[in-house]
Coordinates of C-alpha atoms and ligand atoms in Angstrom, one line a residue:
X14 CA 76.2 -61.8 186.1
X15 CA 78.3 -64.8 188.0
X16 CA 75.1 -65.9 189.8
X17 CA 73.5 -66.6 186.7
X18 CA 73.4 -70.6 186.1
X19 CA 75.2 -71.2 182.8
X20 CA 72.4 -74.0 182.0
X21 CA 68.6 -73.6 183.7
X22 CA 66.0 -75.2 182.5
X23 CA 62.3 -74.5 183.6
X24 CA 59.5 -76.8 183.2
X25 CA 60.5 -78.2 180.2
X26 CA 58.4 -80.6 178.4
X27 CA 58.6 -82.9 175.0
X28 CA 56.0 -84.9 173.1
X29 CA 56.9 -87.0 170.3
X30 CA 54.0 -87.7 168.1
X31 CA 54.0 -89.8 165.4
X32 CA 52.1 -92.2 162.9
X33 CA 53.2 -95.5 161.8
X34 CA 51.4 -98.1 158.7
X35 CA 49.1 -97.0 156.0
X36 CA 45.6 -98.5 156.4
X37 CA 45.9 -99.4 160.0
X38 CA 47.7 -96.1 161.6
X39 CA 48.9 -96.3 164.6
X40 CA 49.3 -93.5 166.7
X41 CA 52.1 -93.4 169.3
X42 CA 52.5 -90.3 171.3
X43 CA 55.6 -90.2 174.1
X44 CA 56.5 -88.2 176.7
X45 CA 60.1 -87.9 176.6
X46 CA 60.2 -85.1 179.2
X47 CA 57.5 -84.1 181.8
X48 CA 57.9 -81.0 183.5
X49 CA 62.0 -80.7 183.6
X50 CA 63.6 -78.2 186.0
X51 CA 67.6 -78.1 186.2
X52 CA 70.4 -75.4 186.7
X53 CA 74.1 -75.4 186.2
X54 CA 76.0 -73.7 188.0
X55 CA 79.2 -71.8 185.9
X56 CA 82.3 -72.8 185.2
X57 CA 80.9 -76.8 187.2
X58 CA 80.2 -80.1 185.7
X59 CA 76.9 -81.7 185.6
X60 CA 76.1 -85.2 185.9
X61 CA 72.9 -86.4 183.9
X62 CA 71.6 -90.0 184.6
X63 CA 68.6 -92.1 183.7
X64 CA 67.8 -95.6 182.3
X65 CA 67.3 -96.1 179.0
X66 CA 64.9 -93.9 177.6
X67 CA 64.7 -91.6 180.4
X68 CA 64.7 -88.7 178.5
X69 CA 68.6 -87.8 178.6
X70 CA 69.4 -87.2 174.9
X71 CA 66.2 -85.7 174.4
X72 CA 67.3 -82.7 176.9
X73 CA 70.9 -82.4 176.1
X74 CA 69.2 -82.0 172.3
X75 CA 66.9 -79.0 173.5
X76 CA 69.5 -77.4 175.1
X77 CA 72.1 -77.9 172.4
X78 CA 69.3 -76.0 169.8
X79 CA 68.8 -79.2 168.1
X80 CA 65.6 -80.1 169.0
X81 CA 62.2 -77.7 170.2
X82 CA 60.6 -77.8 173.9
X83 CA 56.9 -78.5 173.2
X84 CA 56.5 -76.4 176.9
X85 CA 58.6 -74.8 179.1
X86 CA 61.5 -73.2 179.0
X87 CA 65.4 -73.3 179.1
X88 CA 68.3 -70.9 178.8
X89 CA 72.3 -71.6 178.3
X90 CA 74.5 -68.6 179.0
X91 CA 71.4 -66.7 179.7
X92 CA 69.9 -66.9 176.2
X93 CA 66.8 -68.6 175.3
X94 CA 67.1 -71.8 173.5
X95 CA 64.7 -70.8 170.8
X96 CA 64.8 -67.4 170.8
X97 CA 68.8 -67.2 170.6
X98 CA 69.8 -70.5 168.5
X99 CA 72.0 -68.6 166.5
X100 CA 73.8 -66.6 169.2
X101 CA 74.3 -69.8 171.1
X102 CA 75.1 -72.4 168.2
X103 CA 78.6 -71.0 168.2
X104 CA 79.4 -70.7 172.1
X105 CA 77.8 -74.9 172.9
X106 CA 79.8 -77.8 171.9
X107 CA 77.6 -81.2 171.8
X108 CA 79.2 -84.5 171.9
X109 CA 76.6 -87.2 170.7
X110 CA 78.6 -89.6 169.4
X111 CA 77.3 -92.7 167.2
X112 CA 78.0 -93.3 163.7
X113 CA 76.1 -89.9 162.3
X114 CA 77.9 -86.2 162.0
X115 CA 80.7 -87.3 160.9
X116 CA 82.4 -87.4 156.9
X117 CA 83.1 -91.1 156.6
X118 CA 84.8 -90.9 153.0
X119 CA 87.4 -87.6 154.3
X120 CA 90.0 -87.8 156.8
X121 CA 89.6 -87.1 160.1
X122 CA 91.8 -83.7 159.4
X123 CA 89.4 -83.0 156.4
X124 CA 86.4 -83.7 159.1
X125 CA 88.0 -81.3 161.5
X126 CA 89.0 -78.7 158.6
X127 CA 85.1 -78.6 157.4
X128 CA 83.3 -78.1 161.2
X129 CA 86.5 -75.2 161.6
X130 CA 85.2 -73.3 158.7
X131 CA 81.3 -73.7 159.7
X132 CA 82.2 -72.7 163.0
X133 CA 84.2 -69.4 161.9
X134 CA 87.5 -70.9 163.2
X135 CA 89.8 -67.5 161.1
X136 CA 92.0 -69.5 158.7
X137 CA 95.4 -68.8 159.6
X138 CA 94.2 -70.4 163.2
X139 CA 92.8 -73.5 161.8
X140 CA 95.1 -75.9 161.3
X141 CA 97.5 -75.3 164.4
X142 CA 93.9 -75.7 166.4
X143 CA 92.9 -79.0 164.5
X144 CA 96.4 -79.9 165.1
X145 CA 96.2 -79.6 168.8
X146 CA 92.3 -80.9 169.4
X147 CA 93.7 -83.7 167.3
X148 CA 96.4 -84.4 169.9
X149 CA 94.2 -84.0 173.0
X150 CA 91.9 -86.6 172.1
X151 CA 95.2 -88.8 170.6
X152 CA 94.1 -88.9 167.2
X153 CA 97.5 -87.2 166.0
X154 CA 99.0 -90.4 164.1
X155 CA 95.5 -91.1 162.8
X156 CA 94.6 -87.4 161.6
X157 CA 94.9 -88.2 158.0
X158 CA 93.0 -91.7 157.7
X159 CA 89.4 -92.2 156.2
X160 CA 87.4 -92.1 158.7
X161 CA 85.5 -94.9 157.6
X162 CA 88.8 -97.2 158.3
X163 CA 88.4 -95.9 162.0
X164 CA 87.5 -97.9 164.8
X165 CA 84.2 -96.8 166.8
X166 CA 86.6 -95.7 170.0
X167 CA 88.3 -93.6 167.4
X168 CA 85.2 -92.1 165.6
X169 CA 84.3 -91.2 169.4
X170 CA 87.2 -89.5 169.6
X171 CA 86.9 -87.9 166.4
X172 CA 83.6 -86.5 167.8
X173 CA 84.9 -85.2 170.7
X174 CA 87.5 -83.0 168.8
X175 CA 84.6 -81.9 167.1
X176 CA 82.6 -81.1 170.5
X177 CA 85.5 -78.6 171.7
X178 CA 87.5 -77.3 168.5
X179 CA 85.4 -74.3 168.6
X180 CA 86.2 -73.7 172.3
X181 CA 82.7 -73.5 173.2
X182 CA 82.1 -72.2 176.4
X183 CA 79.3 -74.9 177.4
X184 CA 79.7 -78.7 176.8
X185 CA 77.0 -81.3 176.3
X186 CA 78.7 -84.8 176.1
X187 CA 76.0 -87.3 176.0
X188 CA 77.7 -90.8 177.1
X189 CA 81.3 -89.7 176.2
X190 CA 83.1 -93.0 177.0
X191 CA 80.9 -94.9 175.5
X192 CA 83.1 -97.2 173.2
X193 CA 86.2 -96.2 174.5
X194 CA 88.9 -98.9 176.3
X195 CA 89.2 -98.5 179.6
X196 CA 92.4 -96.5 179.1
X197 CA 90.8 -93.9 176.5
X198 CA 88.0 -93.7 178.5
X199 CA 90.5 -92.8 181.2
X200 CA 92.0 -90.1 178.8
X201 CA 88.6 -88.6 178.0
X202 CA 87.5 -88.3 181.4
X203 CA 90.9 -86.2 182.4
X204 CA 90.0 -84.0 179.3
X205 CA 86.9 -83.7 180.9
X206 CA 88.6 -82.7 183.9
X207 CA 90.9 -79.5 181.9
X208 CA 88.1 -78.5 180.2
X209 CA 86.6 -77.8 183.5
X210 CA 89.3 -76.3 184.9
X211 CA 89.4 -74.1 181.7
X212 CA 86.2 -72.8 182.7
X213 CA 84.2 -74.8 180.3
X214 CA 80.4 -76.0 182.2
X215 CA 79.8 -79.2 181.1
X216 CA 76.6 -81.2 181.2
X217 CA 77.4 -84.8 181.2
X218 CA 75.2 -88.5 180.4
X219 CA 76.3 -91.5 181.3
X220 CA 75.5 -95.2 182.3
X221 CA 78.7 -95.6 184.1
X222 CA 77.9 -94.8 187.3
X223 CA 81.8 -94.6 188.8
X224 CA 82.4 -92.1 186.0
X225 CA 79.6 -89.7 186.9
X226 CA 81.1 -90.0 190.6
X227 CA 84.4 -89.5 190.0
X228 CA 83.6 -86.0 187.6
X229 CA 80.6 -84.6 189.0
X230 CA 80.0 -83.1 192.1
X231 CA 76.1 -82.4 191.4
X232 CA 73.9 -85.4 189.6
X233 CA 70.5 -85.6 188.6
X234 CA 68.5 -88.3 187.9
X235 CA 66.2 -88.5 185.2
X236 CA 63.6 -91.1 184.9
X237 CA 60.4 -91.4 183.0
X238 CA 61.2 -87.9 181.8
X239 CA 61.1 -86.3 185.3
X240 CA 63.9 -85.6 187.3
X241 CA 63.7 -87.7 190.7
X242 CA 66.6 -86.5 192.7
X243 CA 69.5 -84.0 192.9
X244 CA 71.9 -83.7 194.9
X245 CA 75.6 -84.1 195.8
X246 CA 76.7 -87.7 195.4
X247 CA 77.4 -87.5 199.4
X248 CA 73.3 -85.8 199.6
X249 CA 72.2 -88.6 197.3
X250 CA 73.0 -90.9 199.5
X251 CA 71.7 -90.0 202.5
X252 CA 68.6 -90.1 200.4
X253 CA 68.2 -93.5 200.0
X254 CA 69.1 -94.2 203.8
X255 CA 72.9 -93.5 204.4
X256 CA 76.5 -94.3 203.6
X257 CA 76.8 -97.7 204.8
X258 CA 76.1 -101.0 202.8
X259 CA 76.2 -104.6 204.4
X260 CA 76.1 -107.0 202.2
X261 CA 74.9 -111.0 203.2
X262 CA 75.2 -114.2 201.2
X263 CA 74.1 -117.8 201.6
X264 CA 72.2 -120.7 199.9
X265 CA 69.0 -118.6 200.4
X266 CA 66.8 -116.8 203.4
X267 CA 63.7 -117.3 204.8
X268 CA 60.7 -114.6 204.9
X269 CA 61.2 -114.6 208.4
X270 CA 64.9 -114.4 208.5
X271 CA 64.7 -111.0 206.3
X272 CA 62.4 -109.7 208.5
X273 CA 64.6 -110.3 211.5
X274 CA 67.5 -108.3 209.6
X275 CA 65.2 -105.7 208.3
X276 CA 64.6 -104.9 212.6
X277 CA 68.2 -104.3 213.3
X278 CA 68.6 -101.3 214.6
X279 CA 69.4 -98.4 211.6
X280 CA 68.7 -100.7 208.5
X281 CA 66.5 -98.8 206.7
X282 CA 66.4 -100.7 203.3
X283 CA 67.3 -104.6 202.7
X284 CA 67.1 -105.7 199.3
X285 CA 67.2 -109.5 198.4
X286 CA 68.5 -110.6 195.0
X287 CA 69.3 -114.2 193.8
X288 CA 72.7 -115.4 192.2
X289 CA 72.5 -118.6 190.8
X290 CA 71.9 -120.6 194.1
X291 CA 73.0 -118.3 196.1
X292 CA 71.0 -115.2 197.9
X293 CA 72.4 -111.6 198.9
X294 CA 70.4 -109.5 201.4
X295 CA 71.7 -105.9 201.3
X296 CA 71.1 -103.5 203.8
X297 CA 71.3 -100.1 203.8
X298 CA 72.7 -98.5 207.2
X299 CA 71.6 -95.2 208.7
X300 CA 73.6 -95.8 211.9
X301 CA 76.8 -97.6 213.2
X302 CA 74.8 -99.1 215.4
X303 CA 74.4 -102.5 213.8
X304 CA 78.0 -104.4 212.6
X305 CA 78.2 -107.0 210.1
X306 CA 78.7 -109.8 213.2
X307 CA 75.3 -108.7 214.1
X308 CA 73.9 -109.2 210.9
X309 CA 75.5 -113.2 211.0
X310 CA 73.9 -113.3 214.8
X311 CA 70.9 -112.5 213.3
X312 CA 71.0 -115.5 210.2
X313 CA 72.4 -118.5 212.4
X314 CA 72.8 -122.0 211.0
X315 CA 73.7 -120.9 207.9
X316 CA 77.8 -122.7 207.2
X317 CA 78.2 -120.8 204.3
X318 CA 77.1 -117.4 205.3
X319 CA 79.2 -114.2 204.2
X320 CA 78.7 -110.5 205.4
X321 CA 80.8 -107.4 204.3
X322 CA 80.7 -104.1 205.1
X323 CA 81.1 -101.3 202.2
X324 CA 80.6 -97.5 201.5
X325 CA 77.0 -97.5 199.9
X326 CA 77.9 -96.2 195.9
X327 CA 76.6 -94.4 193.5
X328 CA 74.9 -97.1 191.7
X329 CA 73.1 -98.7 195.0
X330 CA 72.0 -95.4 195.1
X331 CA 70.9 -95.0 191.6
X332 CA 69.0 -98.2 191.4
X333 CA 67.5 -97.3 194.6
X334 CA 66.2 -94.3 193.2
X335 CA 65.0 -96.3 189.8
X336 CA 63.8 -98.8 191.5
X337 CA 61.1 -96.7 193.3
X338 CA 59.9 -94.8 190.6
X339 CA 59.6 -97.9 189.1
X340 CA 56.7 -98.8 192.0
Ligands
ATP12 N1 63.3 -88.8 167.4 C1 61.4 -89.5 168.5 N2 60.5 -90.1 167.8 C2 60.2 -90.4 168.8 N3 60.0 -91.3 170.0 C3 61.3 -90.3 170.3 C4 62.4 -89.8 169.8 N4 63.5 -89.5 170.3 C5 63.7 -89.9 171.3 N5 62.2 -90.4 171.8 C6 61.4 -91.3 172.8 O1 61.8 -90.6 173.8 C7 61.8 -91.0 174.5 C8 63.7 -90.4 175.6 O2 64.6 -91.0 174.6 P1 65.7 -90.2 175.1 O3 66.8 -91.1 173.6 O4 66.0 -88.8 175.3 O5 66.4 -91.1 176.1 P2 68.0 -91.5 177.0 O6 67.7 -91.0 178.3 O7 68.9 -90.5 176.2 O8 68.1 -92.9 176.7 P3 69.5 -93.7 176.4 O9 69.9 -93.9 177.4 O10 69.2 -94.9 176.2 O11 70.0 -93.0 175.5 C9 62.2 -92.8 174.6 O12 61.0 -93.2 174.4 C10 62.4 -93.0 173.3 O13 61.9 -93.7 172.7
MG13 MG1 70.4 -91.1 175.2

């Protein structure tokens, strides 16, 4: 069924409860996910953004059968992540990153041999497949070195190699380029794109807005366990008030000036931020009515004023959404 989403999340919640201390027992309760709905089309790549602690990794772990939801349901490839976890495991891949999940005392190649056996990759294919994924993540030259000698970025690449070794139909990438140098990060993004063109469905979390914008036609923003927006990048821009952003900078503005700027036609939002001795006003514009010259005219008497126009970035959108949520 081509119309069935590859990933479908309905009303998923996850509660973490723990007790700390011995004499003075302290009970902590965290609602990491508070009713998440999400659908990812088969063969597409979907971006999941959100501040630290928003619940991204928790959701990824639930979808990859590592963690149980407290309530709600989630299906991957049409199969329930709780009921059909055995069926799903060989068909999904997960890249969580970090230090865990690799064997440090043995080589990268031996790590992958272990996982190949675990995934049931036929013996005859094993070595060629391992060499191919190591090549794909540019680790072939270091294949026979012990992982404990690896840099953080090399370990991250090995995590990615491990995640794609068994050719999963759905891949969960939790901050895949964290710790990678710019060139390796770029190559990883290229690899992600090539996986999508091979037909793999990908759910990707990242804190790099340009990465999400570059890779993901659709994006959801998670904040405090809830999806606060999901749309295309263009749709999200409209949601926060338009494509155009103007920035005016000078040595301080008074309230009257900020008000004057806010009243200019088409201005949907004005944010004021201090940058050392300078203040920056960021204006979101719904229309073409107001130009940089109009803004300059509304702020007379600042000899050091600079006004520039740029396209609203995904970072602007993200900060607006997450900020609104905080209020
Ligand atoms: N095993 C756990 N026990 C208790 N609380 C947990 C556990 N795992 C996660 N949490 C809590 O759940 C919330 C969501 O955490 P999660 O790791 O999913 O966030 P995240 O969006 O991935 O953040 P980051 O961007 O920092 O990776 C946080 O408040 C976190 O402290
Ligand atoms: Mg995380």
